[in-house]
Short mmCIF file of C-alpha atoms in Angstrom, two decimals:
data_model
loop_
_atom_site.label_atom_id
_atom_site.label_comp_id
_atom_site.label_asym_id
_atom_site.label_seq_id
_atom_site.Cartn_x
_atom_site.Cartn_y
_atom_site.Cartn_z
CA UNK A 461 -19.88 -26.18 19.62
CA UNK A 462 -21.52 -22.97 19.54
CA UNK A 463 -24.60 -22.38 21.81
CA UNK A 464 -26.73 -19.59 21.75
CA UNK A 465 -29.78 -18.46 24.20
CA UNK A 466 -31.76 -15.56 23.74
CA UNK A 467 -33.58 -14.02 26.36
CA UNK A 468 -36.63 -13.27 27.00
CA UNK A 469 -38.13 -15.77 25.15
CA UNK A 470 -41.54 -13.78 24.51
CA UNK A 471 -42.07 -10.09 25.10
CA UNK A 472 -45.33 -7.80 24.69
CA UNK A 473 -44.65 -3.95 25.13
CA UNK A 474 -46.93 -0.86 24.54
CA UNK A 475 -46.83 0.31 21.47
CA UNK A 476 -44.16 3.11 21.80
CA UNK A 477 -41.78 1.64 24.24
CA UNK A 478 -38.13 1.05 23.84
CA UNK A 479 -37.17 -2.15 24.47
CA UNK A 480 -33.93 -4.53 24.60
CA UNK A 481 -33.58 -8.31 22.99
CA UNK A 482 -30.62 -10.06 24.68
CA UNK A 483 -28.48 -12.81 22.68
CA UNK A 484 -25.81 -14.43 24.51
CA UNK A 485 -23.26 -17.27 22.57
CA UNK A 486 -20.43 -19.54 24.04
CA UNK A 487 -17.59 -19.03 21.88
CA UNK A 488 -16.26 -15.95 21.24
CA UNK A 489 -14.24 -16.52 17.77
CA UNK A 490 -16.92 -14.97 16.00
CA UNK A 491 -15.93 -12.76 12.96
CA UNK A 492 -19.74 -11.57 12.84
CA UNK A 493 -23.43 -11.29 13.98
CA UNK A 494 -26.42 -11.28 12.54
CA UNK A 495 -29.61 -10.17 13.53
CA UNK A 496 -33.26 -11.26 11.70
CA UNK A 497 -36.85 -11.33 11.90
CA UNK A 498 -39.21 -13.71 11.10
CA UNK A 499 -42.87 -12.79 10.59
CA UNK A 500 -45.67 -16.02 11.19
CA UNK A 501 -45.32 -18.80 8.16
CA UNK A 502 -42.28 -16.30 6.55
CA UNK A 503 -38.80 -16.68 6.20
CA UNK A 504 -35.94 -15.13 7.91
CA UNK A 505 -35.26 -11.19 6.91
CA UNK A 506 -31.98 -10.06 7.63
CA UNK A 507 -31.88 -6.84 9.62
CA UNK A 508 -28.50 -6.00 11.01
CA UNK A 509 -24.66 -7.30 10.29
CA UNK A 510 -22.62 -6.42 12.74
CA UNK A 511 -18.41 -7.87 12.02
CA UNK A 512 -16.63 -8.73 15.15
CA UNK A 513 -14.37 -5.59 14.50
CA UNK A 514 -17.71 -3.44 15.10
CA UNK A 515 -19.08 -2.58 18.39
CA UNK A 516 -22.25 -1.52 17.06
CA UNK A 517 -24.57 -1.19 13.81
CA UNK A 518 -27.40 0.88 13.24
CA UNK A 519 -30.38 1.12 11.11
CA UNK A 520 -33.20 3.03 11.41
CA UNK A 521 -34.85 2.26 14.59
CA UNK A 522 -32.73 -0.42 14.93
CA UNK A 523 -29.49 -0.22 17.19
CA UNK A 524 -27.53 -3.69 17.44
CA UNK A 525 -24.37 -3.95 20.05
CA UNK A 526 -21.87 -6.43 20.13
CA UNK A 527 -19.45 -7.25 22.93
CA UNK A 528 -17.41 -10.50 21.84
CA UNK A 529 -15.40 -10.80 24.47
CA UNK A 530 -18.20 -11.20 27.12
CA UNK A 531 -19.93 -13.25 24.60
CA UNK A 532 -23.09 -10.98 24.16
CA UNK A 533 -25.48 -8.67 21.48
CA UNK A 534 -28.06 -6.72 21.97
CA UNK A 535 -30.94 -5.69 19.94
CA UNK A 536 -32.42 -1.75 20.72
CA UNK A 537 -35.56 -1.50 18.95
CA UNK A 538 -36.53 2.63 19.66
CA UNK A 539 -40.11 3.63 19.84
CA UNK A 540 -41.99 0.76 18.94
CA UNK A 541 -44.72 0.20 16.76
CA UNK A 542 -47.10 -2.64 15.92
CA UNK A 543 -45.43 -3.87 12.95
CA UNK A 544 -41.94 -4.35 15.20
CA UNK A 545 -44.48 -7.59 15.97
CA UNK A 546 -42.49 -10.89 15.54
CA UNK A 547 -39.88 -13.36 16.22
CA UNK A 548 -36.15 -12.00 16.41
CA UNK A 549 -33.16 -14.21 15.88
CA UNK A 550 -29.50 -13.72 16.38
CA UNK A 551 -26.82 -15.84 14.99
CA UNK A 552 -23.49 -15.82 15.26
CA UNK A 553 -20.95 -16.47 12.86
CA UNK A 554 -17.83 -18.48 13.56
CA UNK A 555 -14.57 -17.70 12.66
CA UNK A 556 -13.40 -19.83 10.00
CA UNK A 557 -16.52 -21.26 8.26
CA UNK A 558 -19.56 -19.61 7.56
CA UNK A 559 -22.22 -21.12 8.73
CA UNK A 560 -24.47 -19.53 11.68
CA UNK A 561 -25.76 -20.82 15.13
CA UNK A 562 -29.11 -19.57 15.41
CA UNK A 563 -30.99 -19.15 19.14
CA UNK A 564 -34.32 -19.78 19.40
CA UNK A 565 -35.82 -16.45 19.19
CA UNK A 566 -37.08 -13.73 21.20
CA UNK A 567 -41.04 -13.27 20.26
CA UNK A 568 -42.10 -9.65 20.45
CA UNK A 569 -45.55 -8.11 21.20
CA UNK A 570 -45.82 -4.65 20.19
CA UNK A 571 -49.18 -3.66 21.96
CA UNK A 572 -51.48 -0.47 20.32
CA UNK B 451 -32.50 -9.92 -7.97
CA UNK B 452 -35.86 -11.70 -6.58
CA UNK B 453 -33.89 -13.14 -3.78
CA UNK B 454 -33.47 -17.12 -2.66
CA UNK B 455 -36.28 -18.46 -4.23
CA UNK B 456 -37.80 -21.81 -3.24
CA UNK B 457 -39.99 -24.19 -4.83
CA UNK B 458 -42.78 -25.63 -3.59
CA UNK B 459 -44.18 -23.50 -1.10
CA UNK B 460 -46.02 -26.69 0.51
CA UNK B 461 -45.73 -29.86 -0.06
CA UNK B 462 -48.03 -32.82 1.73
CA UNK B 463 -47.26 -36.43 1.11
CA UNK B 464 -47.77 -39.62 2.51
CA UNK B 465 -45.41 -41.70 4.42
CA UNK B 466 -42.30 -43.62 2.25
CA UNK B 467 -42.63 -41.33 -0.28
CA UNK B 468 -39.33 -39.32 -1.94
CA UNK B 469 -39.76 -35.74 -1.43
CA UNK B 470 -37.70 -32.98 -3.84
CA UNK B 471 -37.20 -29.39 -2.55
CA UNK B 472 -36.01 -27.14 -4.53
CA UNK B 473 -33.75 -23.89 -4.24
CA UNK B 474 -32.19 -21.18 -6.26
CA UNK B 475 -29.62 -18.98 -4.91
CA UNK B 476 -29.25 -15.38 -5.52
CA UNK B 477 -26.72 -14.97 -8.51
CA UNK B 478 -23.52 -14.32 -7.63
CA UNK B 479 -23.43 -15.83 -4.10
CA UNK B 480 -20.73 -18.51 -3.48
CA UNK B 481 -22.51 -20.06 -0.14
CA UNK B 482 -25.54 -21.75 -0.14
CA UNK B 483 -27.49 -23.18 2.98
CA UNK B 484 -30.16 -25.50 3.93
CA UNK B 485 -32.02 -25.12 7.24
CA UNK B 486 -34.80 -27.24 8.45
CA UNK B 487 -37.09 -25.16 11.24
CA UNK B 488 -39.21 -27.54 13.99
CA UNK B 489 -41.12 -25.58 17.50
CA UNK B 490 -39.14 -28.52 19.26
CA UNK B 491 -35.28 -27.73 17.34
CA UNK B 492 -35.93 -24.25 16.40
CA UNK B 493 -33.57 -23.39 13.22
CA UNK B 494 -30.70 -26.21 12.78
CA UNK B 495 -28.15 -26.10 9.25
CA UNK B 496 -28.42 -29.22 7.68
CA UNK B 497 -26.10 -29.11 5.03
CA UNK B 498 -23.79 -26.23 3.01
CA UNK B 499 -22.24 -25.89 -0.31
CA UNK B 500 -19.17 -23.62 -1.29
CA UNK B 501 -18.80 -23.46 -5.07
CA UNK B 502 -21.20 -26.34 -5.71
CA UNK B 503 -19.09 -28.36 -3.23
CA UNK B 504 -20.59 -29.83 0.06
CA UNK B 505 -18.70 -28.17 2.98
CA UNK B 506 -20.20 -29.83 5.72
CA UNK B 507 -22.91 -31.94 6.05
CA UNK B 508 -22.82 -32.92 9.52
CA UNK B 509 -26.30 -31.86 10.21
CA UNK B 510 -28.25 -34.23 7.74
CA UNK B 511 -30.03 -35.98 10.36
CA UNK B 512 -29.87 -39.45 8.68
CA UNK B 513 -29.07 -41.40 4.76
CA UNK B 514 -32.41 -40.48 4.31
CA UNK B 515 -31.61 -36.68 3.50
CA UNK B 516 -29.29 -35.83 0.89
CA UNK B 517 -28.46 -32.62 -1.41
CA UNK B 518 -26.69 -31.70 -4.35
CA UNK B 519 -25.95 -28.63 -5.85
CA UNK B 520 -25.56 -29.08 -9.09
CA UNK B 521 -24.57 -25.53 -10.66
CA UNK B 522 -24.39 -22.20 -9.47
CA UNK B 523 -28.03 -21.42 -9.93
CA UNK B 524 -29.69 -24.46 -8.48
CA UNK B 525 -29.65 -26.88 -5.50
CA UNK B 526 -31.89 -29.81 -4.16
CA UNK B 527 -32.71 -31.40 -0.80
CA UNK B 528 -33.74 -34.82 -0.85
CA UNK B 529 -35.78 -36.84 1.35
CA UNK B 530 -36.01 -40.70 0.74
CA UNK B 531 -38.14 -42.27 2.03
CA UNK B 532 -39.87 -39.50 4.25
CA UNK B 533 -41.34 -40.31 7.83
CA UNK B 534 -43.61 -38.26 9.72
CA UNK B 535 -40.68 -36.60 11.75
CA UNK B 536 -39.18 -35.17 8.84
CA UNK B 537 -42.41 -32.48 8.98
CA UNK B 538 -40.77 -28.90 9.49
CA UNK B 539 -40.26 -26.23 7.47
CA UNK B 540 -36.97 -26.35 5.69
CA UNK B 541 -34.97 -23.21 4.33
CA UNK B 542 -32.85 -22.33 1.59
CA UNK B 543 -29.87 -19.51 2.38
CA UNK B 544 -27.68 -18.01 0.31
CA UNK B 545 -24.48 -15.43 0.76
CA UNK B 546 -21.14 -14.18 -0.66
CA UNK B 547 -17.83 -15.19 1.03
CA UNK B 548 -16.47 -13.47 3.69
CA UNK B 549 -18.94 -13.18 6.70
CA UNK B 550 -21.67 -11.13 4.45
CA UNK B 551 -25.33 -11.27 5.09
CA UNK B 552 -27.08 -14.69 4.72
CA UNK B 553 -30.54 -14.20 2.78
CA UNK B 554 -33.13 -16.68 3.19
CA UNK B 555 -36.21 -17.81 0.69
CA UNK B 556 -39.45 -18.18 2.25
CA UNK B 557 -39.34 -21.27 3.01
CA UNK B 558 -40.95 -25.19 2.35
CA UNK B 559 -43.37 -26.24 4.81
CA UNK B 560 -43.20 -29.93 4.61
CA UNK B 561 -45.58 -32.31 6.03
CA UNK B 562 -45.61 -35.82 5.96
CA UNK B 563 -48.69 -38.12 7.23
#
């Protein structure tokens, strides 16, 4: 069964800063990753899709790794700004169905 | 496309009553997801449809909970009767085969006294 932990489990950061979410998972026989926000009383928004063939995936101010053999992703979020402000998921997507394994979130601070 | 869209935003109802929720997926996508969010749980799948079919519904938590999907276009969740544990928010998720991007509706935040 696939676990995931994401760590730390709350952040707060100067507004400005770059900063790092961690995601770790348990099996490895992912075929893809995906990374999402979720604002207070909203749903999920999909920010990055990185496939298991990928080693990273960039958009904006967003930089998302992937390293499936160690069984980790990170999330690079590059000069921060107030609106960066909310919960980040990962979930991993296992090889042969597709449902995900969410973690339990990373909350993030941006501070003015 | 407006995106998963979920009906009713909020719904409040009493103990042993049925509860409908309501979801329609974005056209085209062959996947469709339900999620049910809880502070204690965080995000856990409940159940998931491929073409219509039920794929795996391991995560329905009891015979209380069930879901159909009867077209493309348009899917239910179920709850009958409904306890006070069953409050959470519950979300709808939809994507195309193939390890593409899951897109979620807003949400149903459910709460049962």
């Amino acid at each position: 069964k696939q676990e995931v932990t994401q760590i730390p489990a709350a952040l707060s950061v100067p507004e400005g800063e770059n900063l790092v979410l961690n995601c770790s998972f348990t099996d490895s026989a992912i075929y893809n990753l995906q990374w999402f926000r979720q604002d207070p009383g909203k749903g999920l928004t999909s920010l990055l899709l990185i496939q298991s063939s990928q080693r990273e995936q960039t958009s904006g101010r967003l930089n998302a790794s992937l390293d499936k053999s160690s069984g980790r992703s990170t999330l690079y979020i590059a000069a921060s700004q107030p609106g960066d402000s909310a919960t980040y998921l990962c979930a991993p997507g296992v090889f042969g169905n597709e449902k995900l394994t969410f973690g339990t979130g990373t909350r993030l601070t941006i501070i003015p | 496309d407006a995106g998963v869209i979920q009906s009713p935003r909020h719904e409040v109802t009493e103990m042993g009553q049925e509860v409908t929720l309501r979801c329609k997926p974005i056209s085209g996508h062959d996947y469709l997801f339900w999620y049910r969010q809880t502070m204690m749980r965080g995000l856990e799948l409940l159940i998931y449809f491929n073409n219509n079919v039920p794929i795996d519904d391991s995560g329905m938590p009891e015979d209380r909970f069930s879901a159909k999907m009867p077209n493309a276009s348009f899917s239910t969740l179920k709850i009958q009767p409904s306890e006070p544990r069953d409050s959470a928010v519950y979300f709808c998720a939809s994507s195309f085969t193939g390890g593409t991007e899951a897109f979620f509706g807003q949400g149903t935040r459910l709460t049962v006294v």
